[in-house]
PDB file of C-alpha atoms in Angstrom:
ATOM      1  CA  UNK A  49       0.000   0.000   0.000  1.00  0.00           C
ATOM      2  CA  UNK A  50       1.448   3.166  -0.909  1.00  0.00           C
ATOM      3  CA  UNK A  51       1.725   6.289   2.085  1.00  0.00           C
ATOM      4  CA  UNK A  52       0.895   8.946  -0.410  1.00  0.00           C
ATOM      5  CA  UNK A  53      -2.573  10.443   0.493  1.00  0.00           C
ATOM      6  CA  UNK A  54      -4.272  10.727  -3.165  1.00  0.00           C
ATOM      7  CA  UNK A  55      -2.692   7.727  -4.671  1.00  0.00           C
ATOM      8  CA  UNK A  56      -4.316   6.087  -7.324  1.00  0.00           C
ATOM      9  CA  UNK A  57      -6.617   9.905  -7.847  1.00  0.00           C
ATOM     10  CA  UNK A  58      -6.464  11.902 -10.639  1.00  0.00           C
ATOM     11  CA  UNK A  59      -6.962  15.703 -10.222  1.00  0.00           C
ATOM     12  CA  UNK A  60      -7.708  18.099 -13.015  1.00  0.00           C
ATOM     13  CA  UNK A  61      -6.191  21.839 -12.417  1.00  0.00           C
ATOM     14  CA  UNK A  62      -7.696  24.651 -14.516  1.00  0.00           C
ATOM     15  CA  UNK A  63      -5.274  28.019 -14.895  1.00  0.00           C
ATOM     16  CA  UNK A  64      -2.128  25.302 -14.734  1.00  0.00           C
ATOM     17  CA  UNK A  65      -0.143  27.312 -17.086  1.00  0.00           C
ATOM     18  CA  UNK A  66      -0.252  30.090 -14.382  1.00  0.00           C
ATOM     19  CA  UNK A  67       1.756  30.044 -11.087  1.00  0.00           C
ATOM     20  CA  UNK A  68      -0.618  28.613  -8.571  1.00  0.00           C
ATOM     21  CA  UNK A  69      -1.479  26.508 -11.084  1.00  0.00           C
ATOM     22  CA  UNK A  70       1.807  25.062 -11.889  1.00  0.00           C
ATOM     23  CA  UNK A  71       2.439  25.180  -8.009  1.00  0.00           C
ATOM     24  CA  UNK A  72      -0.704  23.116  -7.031  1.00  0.00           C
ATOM     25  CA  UNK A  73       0.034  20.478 -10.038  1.00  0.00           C
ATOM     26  CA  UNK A  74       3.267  19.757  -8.343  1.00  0.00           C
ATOM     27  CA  UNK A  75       1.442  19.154  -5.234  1.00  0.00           C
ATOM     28  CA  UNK A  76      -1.035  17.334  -6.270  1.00  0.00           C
ATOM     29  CA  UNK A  77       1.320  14.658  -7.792  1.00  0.00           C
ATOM     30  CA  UNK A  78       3.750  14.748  -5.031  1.00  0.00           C
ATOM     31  CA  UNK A  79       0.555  13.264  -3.190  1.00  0.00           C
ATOM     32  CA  UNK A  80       0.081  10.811  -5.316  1.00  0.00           C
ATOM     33  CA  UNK A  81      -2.447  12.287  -7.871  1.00  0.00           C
ATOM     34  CA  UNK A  82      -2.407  12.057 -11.569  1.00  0.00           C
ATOM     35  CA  UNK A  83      -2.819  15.421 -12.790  1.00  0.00           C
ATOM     36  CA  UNK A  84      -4.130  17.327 -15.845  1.00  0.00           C
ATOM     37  CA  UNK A  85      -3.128  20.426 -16.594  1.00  0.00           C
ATOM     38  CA  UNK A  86      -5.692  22.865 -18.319  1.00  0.00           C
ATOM     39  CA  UNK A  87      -4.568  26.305 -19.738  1.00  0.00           C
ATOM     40  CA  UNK A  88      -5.559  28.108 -23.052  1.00  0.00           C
ATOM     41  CA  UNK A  89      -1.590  28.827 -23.302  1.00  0.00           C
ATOM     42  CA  UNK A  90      -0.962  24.900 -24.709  1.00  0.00           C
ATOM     43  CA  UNK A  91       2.950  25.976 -24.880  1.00  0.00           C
ATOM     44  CA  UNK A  92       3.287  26.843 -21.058  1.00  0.00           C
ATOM     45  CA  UNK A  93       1.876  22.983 -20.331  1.00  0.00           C
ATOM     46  CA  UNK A  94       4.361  21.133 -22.016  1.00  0.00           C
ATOM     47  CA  UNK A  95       7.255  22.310 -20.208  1.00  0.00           C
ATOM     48  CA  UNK A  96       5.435  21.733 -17.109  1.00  0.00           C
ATOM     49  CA  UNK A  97       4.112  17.989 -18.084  1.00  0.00           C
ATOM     50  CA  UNK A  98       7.929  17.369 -18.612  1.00  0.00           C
ATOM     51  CA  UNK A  99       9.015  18.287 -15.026  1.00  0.00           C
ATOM     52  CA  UNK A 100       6.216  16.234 -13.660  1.00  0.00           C
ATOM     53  CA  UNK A 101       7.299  12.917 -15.977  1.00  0.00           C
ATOM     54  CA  UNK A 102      11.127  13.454 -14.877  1.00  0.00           C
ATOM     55  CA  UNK A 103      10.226  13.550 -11.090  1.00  0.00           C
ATOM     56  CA  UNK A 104       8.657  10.214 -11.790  1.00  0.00           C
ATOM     57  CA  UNK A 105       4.776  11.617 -11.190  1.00  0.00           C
ATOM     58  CA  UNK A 106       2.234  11.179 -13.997  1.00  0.00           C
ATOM     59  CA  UNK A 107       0.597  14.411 -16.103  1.00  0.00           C
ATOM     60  CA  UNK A 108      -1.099  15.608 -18.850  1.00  0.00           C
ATOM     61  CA  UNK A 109      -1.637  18.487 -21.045  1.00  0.00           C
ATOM     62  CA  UNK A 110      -5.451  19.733 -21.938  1.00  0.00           C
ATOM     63  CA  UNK A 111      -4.777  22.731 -23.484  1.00  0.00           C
ATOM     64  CA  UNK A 112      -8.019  24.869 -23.909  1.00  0.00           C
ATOM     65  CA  UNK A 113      -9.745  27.821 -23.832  1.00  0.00           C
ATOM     66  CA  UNK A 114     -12.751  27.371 -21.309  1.00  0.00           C
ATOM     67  CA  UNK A 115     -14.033  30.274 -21.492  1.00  0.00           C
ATOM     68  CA  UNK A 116     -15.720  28.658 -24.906  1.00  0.00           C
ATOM     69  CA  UNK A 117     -18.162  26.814 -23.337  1.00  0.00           C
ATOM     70  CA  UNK A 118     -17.896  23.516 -25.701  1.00  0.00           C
ATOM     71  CA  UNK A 119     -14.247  23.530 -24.672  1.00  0.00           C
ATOM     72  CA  UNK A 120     -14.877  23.698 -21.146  1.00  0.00           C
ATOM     73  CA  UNK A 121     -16.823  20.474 -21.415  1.00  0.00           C
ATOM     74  CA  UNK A 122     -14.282  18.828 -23.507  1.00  0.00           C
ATOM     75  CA  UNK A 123     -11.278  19.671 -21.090  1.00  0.00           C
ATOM     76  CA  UNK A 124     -12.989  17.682 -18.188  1.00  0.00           C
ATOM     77  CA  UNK A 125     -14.349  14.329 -20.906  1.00  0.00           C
ATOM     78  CA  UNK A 126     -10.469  14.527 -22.407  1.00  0.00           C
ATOM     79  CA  UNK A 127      -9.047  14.318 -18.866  1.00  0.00           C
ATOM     80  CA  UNK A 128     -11.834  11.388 -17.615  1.00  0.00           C
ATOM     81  CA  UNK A 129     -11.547   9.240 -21.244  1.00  0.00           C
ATOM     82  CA  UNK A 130      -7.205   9.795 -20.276  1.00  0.00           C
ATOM     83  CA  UNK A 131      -6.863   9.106 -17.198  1.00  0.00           C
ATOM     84  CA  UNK A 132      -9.855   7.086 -15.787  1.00  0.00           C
ATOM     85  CA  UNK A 133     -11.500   9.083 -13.538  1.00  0.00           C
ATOM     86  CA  UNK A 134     -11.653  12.392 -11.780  1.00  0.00           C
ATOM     87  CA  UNK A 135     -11.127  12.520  -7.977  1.00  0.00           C
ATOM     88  CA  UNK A 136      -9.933  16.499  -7.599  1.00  0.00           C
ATOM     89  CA  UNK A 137     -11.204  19.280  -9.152  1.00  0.00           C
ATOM     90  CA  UNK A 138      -8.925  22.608  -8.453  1.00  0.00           C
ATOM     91  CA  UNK A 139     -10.597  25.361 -10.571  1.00  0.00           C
ATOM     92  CA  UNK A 140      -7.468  27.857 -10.380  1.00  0.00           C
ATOM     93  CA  UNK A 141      -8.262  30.029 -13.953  1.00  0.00           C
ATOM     94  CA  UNK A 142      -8.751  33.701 -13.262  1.00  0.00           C
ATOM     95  CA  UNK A 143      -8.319  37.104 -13.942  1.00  0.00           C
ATOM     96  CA  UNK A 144      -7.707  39.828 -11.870  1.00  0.00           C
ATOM     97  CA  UNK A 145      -8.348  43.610 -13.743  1.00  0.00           C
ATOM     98  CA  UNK A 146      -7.793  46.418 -11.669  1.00  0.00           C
ATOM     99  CA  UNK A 147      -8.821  49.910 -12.735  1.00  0.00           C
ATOM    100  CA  UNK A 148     -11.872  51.959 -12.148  1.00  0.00           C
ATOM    101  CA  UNK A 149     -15.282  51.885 -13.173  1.00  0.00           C
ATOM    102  CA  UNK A 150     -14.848  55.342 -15.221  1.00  0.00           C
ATOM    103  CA  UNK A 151     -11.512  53.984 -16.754  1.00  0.00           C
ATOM    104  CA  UNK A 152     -12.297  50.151 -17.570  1.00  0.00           C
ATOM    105  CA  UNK A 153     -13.197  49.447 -21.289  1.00  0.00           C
ATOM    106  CA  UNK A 154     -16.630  47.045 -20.865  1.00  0.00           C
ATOM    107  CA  UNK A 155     -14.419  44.156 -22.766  1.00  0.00           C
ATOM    108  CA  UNK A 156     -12.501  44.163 -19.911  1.00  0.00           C
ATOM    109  CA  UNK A 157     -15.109  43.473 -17.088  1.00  0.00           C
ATOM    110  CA  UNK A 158     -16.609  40.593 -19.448  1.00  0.00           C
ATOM    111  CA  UNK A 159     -13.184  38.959 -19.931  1.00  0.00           C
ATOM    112  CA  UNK A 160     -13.483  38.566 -15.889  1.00  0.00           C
ATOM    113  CA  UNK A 161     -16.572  37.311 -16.006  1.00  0.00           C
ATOM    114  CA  UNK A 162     -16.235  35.222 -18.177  1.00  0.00           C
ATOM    115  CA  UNK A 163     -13.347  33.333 -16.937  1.00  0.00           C
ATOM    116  CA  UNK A 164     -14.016  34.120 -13.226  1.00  0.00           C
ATOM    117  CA  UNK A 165     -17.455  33.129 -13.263  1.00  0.00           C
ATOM    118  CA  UNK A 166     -18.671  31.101 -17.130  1.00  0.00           C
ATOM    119  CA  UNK A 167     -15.819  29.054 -17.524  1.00  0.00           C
ATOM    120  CA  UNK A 168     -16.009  27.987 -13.642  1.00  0.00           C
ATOM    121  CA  UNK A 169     -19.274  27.086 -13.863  1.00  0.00           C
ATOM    122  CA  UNK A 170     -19.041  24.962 -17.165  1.00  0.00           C
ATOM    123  CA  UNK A 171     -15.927  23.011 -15.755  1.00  0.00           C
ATOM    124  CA  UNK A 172     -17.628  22.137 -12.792  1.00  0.00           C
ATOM    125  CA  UNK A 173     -20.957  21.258 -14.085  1.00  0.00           C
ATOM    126  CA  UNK A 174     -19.243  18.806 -16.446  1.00  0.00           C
ATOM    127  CA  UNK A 175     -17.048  17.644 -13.293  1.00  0.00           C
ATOM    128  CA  UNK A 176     -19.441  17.345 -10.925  1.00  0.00           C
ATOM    129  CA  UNK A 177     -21.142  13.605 -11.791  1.00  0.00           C
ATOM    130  CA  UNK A 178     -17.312  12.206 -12.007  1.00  0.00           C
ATOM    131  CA  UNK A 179     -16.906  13.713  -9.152  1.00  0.00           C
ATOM    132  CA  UNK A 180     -19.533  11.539  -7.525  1.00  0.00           C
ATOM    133  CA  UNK A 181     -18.518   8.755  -8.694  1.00  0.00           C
ATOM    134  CA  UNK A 182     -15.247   8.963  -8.225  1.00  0.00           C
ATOM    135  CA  UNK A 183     -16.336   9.282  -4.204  1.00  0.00           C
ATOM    136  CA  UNK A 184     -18.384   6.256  -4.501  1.00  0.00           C
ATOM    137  CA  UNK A 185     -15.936   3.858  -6.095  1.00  0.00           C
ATOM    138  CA  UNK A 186     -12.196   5.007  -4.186  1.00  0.00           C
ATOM    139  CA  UNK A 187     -10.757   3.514  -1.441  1.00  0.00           C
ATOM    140  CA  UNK A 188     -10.808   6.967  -0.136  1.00  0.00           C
ATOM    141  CA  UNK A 189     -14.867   7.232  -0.278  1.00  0.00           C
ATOM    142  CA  UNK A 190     -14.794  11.021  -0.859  1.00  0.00           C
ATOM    143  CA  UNK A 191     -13.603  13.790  -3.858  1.00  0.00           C
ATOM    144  CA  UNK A 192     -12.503  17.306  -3.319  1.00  0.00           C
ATOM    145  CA  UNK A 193     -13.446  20.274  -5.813  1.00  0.00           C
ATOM    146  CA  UNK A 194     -11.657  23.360  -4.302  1.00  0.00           C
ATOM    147  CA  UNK A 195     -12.178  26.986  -6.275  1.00  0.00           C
ATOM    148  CA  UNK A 196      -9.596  29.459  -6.157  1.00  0.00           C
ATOM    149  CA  UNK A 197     -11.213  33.027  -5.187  1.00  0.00           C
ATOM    150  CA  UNK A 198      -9.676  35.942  -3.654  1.00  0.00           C
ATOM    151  CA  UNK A 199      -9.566  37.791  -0.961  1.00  0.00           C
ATOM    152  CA  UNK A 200     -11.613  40.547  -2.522  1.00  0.00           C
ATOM    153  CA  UNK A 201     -14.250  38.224  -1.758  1.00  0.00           C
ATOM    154  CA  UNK A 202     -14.049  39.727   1.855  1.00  0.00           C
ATOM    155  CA  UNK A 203     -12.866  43.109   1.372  1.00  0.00           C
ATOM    156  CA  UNK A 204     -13.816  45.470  -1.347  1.00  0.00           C
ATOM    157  CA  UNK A 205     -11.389  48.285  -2.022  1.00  0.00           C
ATOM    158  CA  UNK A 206     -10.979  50.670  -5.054  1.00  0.00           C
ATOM    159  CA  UNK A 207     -10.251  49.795  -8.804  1.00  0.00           C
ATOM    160  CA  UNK A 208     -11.645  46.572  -8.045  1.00  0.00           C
ATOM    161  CA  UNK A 209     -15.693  46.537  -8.038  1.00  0.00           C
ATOM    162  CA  UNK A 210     -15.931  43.871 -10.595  1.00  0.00           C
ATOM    163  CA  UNK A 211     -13.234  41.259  -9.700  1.00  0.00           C
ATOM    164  CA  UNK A 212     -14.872  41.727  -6.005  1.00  0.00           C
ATOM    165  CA  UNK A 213     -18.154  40.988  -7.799  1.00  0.00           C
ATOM    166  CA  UNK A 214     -16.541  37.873  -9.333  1.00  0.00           C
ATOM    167  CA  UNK A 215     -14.859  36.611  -6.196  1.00  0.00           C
ATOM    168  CA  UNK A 216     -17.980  37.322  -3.627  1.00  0.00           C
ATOM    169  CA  UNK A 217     -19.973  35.509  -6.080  1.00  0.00           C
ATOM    170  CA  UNK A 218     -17.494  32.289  -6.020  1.00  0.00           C
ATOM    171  CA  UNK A 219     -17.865  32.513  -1.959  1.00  0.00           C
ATOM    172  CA  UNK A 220     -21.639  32.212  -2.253  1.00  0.00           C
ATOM    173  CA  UNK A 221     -21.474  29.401  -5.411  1.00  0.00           C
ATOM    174  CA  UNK A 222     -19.197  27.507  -3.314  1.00  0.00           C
ATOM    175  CA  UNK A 223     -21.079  27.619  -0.004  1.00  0.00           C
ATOM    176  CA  UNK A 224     -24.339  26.637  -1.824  1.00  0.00           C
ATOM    177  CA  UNK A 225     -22.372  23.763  -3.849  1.00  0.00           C
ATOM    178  CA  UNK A 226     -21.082  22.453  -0.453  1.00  0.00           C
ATOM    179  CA  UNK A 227     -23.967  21.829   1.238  1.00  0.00           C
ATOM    180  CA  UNK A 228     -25.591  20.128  -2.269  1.00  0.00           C
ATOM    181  CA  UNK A 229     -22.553  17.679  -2.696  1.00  0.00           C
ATOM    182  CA  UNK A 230     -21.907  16.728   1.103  1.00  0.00           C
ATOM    183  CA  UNK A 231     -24.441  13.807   1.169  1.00  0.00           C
ATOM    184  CA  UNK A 232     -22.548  12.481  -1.927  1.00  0.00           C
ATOM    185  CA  UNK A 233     -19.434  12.465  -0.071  1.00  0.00           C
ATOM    186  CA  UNK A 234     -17.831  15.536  -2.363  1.00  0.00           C
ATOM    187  CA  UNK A 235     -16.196  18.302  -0.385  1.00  0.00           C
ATOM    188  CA  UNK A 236     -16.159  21.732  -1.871  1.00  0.00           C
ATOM    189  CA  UNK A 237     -14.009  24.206  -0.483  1.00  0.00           C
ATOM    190  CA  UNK A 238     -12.755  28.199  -1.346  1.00  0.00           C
ATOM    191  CA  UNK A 239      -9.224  28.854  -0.907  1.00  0.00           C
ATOM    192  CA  UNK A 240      -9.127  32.598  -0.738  1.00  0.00           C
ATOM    193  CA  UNK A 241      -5.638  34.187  -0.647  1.00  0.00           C
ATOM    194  CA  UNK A 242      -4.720  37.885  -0.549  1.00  0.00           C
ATOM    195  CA  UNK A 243      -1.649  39.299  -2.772  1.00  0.00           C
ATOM    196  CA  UNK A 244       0.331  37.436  -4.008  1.00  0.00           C
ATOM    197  CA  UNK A 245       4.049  37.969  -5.704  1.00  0.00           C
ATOM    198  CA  UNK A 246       3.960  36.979  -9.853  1.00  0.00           C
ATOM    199  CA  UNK A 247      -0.115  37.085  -9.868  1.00  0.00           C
ATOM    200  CA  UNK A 248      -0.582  40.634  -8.932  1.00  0.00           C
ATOM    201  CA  UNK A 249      -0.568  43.325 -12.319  1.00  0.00           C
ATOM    202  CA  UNK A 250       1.688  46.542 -13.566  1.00  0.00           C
ATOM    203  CA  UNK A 251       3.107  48.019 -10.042  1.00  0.00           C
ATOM    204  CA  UNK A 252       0.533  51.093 -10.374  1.00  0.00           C
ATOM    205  CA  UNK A 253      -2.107  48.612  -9.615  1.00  0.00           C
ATOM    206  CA  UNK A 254      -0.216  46.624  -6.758  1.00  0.00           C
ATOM    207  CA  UNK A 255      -1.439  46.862  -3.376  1.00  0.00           C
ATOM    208  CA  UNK A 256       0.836  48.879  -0.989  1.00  0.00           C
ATOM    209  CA  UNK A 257       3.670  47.108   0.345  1.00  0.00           C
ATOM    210  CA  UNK A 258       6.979  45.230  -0.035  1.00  0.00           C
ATOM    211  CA  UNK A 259       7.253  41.947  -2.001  1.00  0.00           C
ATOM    212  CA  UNK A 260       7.515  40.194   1.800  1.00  0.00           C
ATOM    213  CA  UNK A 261       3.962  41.323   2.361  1.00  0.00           C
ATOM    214  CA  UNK A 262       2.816  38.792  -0.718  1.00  0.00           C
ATOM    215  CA  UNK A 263       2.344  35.198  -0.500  1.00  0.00           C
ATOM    216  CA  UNK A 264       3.705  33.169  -2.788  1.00  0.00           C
ATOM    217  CA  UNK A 265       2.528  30.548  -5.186  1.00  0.00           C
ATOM    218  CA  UNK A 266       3.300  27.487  -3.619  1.00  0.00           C
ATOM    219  CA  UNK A 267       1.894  28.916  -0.051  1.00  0.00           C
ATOM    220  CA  UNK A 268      -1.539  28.737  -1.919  1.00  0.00           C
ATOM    221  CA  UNK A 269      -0.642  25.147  -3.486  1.00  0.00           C
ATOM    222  CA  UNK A 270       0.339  23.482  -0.095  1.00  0.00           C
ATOM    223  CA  UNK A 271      -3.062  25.169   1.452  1.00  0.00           C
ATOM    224  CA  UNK A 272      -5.102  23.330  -1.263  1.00  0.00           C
ATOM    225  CA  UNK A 273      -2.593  19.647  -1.194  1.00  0.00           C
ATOM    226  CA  UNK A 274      -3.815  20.456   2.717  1.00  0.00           C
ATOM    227  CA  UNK A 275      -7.196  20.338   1.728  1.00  0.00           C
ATOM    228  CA  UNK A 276      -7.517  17.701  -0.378  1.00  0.00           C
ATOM    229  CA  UNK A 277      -5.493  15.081   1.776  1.00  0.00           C
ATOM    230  CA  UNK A 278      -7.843  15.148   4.694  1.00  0.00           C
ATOM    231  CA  UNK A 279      -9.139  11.950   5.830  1.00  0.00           C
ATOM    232  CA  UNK A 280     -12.961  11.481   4.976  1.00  0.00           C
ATOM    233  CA  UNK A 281     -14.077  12.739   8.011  1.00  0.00           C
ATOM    234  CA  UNK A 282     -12.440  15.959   7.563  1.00  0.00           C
ATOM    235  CA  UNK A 283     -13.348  19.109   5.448  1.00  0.00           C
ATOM    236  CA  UNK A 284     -12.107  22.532   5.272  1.00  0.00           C
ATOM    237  CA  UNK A 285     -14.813  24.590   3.865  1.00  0.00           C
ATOM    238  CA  UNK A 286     -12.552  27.914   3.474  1.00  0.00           C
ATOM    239  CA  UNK A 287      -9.210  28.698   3.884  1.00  0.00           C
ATOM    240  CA  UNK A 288      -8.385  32.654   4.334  1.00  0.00           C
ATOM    241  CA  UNK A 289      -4.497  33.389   3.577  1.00  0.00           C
ATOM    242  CA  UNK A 290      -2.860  36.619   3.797  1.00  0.00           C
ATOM    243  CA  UNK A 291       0.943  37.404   3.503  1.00  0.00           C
ATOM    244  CA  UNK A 292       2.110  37.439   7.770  1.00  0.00           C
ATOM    245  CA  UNK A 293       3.105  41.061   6.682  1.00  0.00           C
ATOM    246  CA  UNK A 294      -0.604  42.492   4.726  1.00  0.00           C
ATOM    247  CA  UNK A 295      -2.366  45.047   6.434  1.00  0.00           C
ATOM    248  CA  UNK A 296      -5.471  45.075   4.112  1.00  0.00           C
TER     249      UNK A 296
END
C-alpha cells in the first residue's frame, strides 16, 4: 500500500499554465495524484508535463480555452476518457483587472466574467457527476473540488468593483455547492488568498507594500494539497491566507 494520500486519484487543475497553477500540479502529484493540466496557453503545459514525468509523477496536457463553453466540457471528458477518472477538481483560472469603473473598457469586465465566473461554472458542471462517482468507487470514499477566489471576496477596495463581484460571487457558489454535494461524499471548499508575488498586475495597480507582504505561489498550493489530503471525516470549507506582513 502506498503512504501517499491521493494515490491512485487523478486531479484536473484549470489556470495550470499560471503560477498557482503550476504550483498546485506539483502538489497534487507529489501526493500521489495524476494530474491534468488545463490552460488556453498549450505551450506553457508542455514544459510543465515534462518536469512532472522526470520527477517520476504522472501528467497531462489539456490545453483549452474554457471560457468557450464547448471547450470547457471537452477539457474535463479529455481528462476522464485519459486518465480514468476524476477525484480532484482545483478550478485555479482567473483574472484579476484592476482599474476603475470610469476607466475600464466594458471588454474588460466581461473577460473577468467570463473566466471568473462562465468558464467555472461549465468546468464544474461537467465535473461534478465524475466527481460523484469517483467518491463512490475510491478507497478513499470522498472527492474534493476546491475553487480558487480571492480575498476581494471579503474586502472590497478601489479599482476593483468587478473582480470583487466575481470573487464574492465564487464565496456564495461555493457555499451553496457544499452543502448540495456533502451527502454524496464531495467536499467543496474556497481557498481565498490575498496578494500574491507573480499574480498581482503593472506596479501602479499593486497593493501597498513590499514583495515580503505577498504570498507566494506554492503557499496557496500546499493550502489546497492540505485540503484535499484530509481523511474522509475531515473538510475545510474555506481557507483565508494573507501574507504574515498584509495590512489590508
Amino acid at each position: 500500500m502506498s503512504d501517499q494520500p491521493l494515490d491512485g486519484a487523478a486531479a484536473l487543475v484549470t489556470g495550470a499554465g499560471c503560477a498557482i497553477g503550476r504550483a498546485t500540479a506539483h502538489h497534487l502529484v507529489r501526493a500521489g495524484a495524476a494530474v491534468a493540466l488545463v490552460s488556453e496557453h498549450g505551450d506553457r503545459l508542455d514544459e510543465i508535463v515534462n518536469d512532472i514525468m522526470m520527477s517520476g509523477g504522472k501528467a497531462i496536457a489539456v490545453a483549452a480555452d474554457i471560457t468557450d463553453p464547448a471547450l470547457a466540457y471537452q477539457a474535463v471528458e479529455d481528462t476522464h476518457e485519459r486518465l480514468g477518472r476524476l477525484d480532484v477538481l482545483v478550478n485555479g483560472a482567473g483574472l484579476m483587472g484592476l482599474d476603475t469603473a470610469l476607466h475600464t473598457p466594458i471588454e474588460e469586465w466581461d473577460r473577468m466574467i467570463s473566466l471568473n465566473v462562465s468558464a467555472l461554472l461549465h468546468v464544474t458542471h461537467a465535473a461534478v457527476p465524475y466527481l460523484i462517482d469517483a467518491a463512490a468507487t475510491s478507497p478513499r470514499q470522498v472527492a474534493d473540488l476546491v475553487n480558487v477566489g480571492s480575498l476581494a471576496g471579503r474586502v472590497a477596495r478601489p479599482a476593483g468593483s468587478v473582480y470583487n463581484l466575481t470573487a464574492s460571487g465564487l464565496n456564495g457558489f461555493t457555499e451553496s455547492l457544499r452543502q448540495e454535494l456533502r451527502p454524496e461524499s464531495v467536499r467543496v471548499s474556497v481557498v481565498a488568498p490575498g496578494a500574491v508575488h507573480e499574480t498581482t498586475p503593472d506596479p501602479a495597480h499593486r497593493p501597498a507594500g513590499s514583495m515580503a507582504d505577498r504570498l507566494r505561489p506554492e503557499d496557496i498550493a500546499d493550502a489546497i494539497s492540505y485540503i484535499v489530503t484530509r481523511g474522509r471525516g475531515v473538510a475545510v470549507n474555506e481557507l483565508l491566507i494573507r501574507a504574515a506582513g498584509q495590512t489590508w
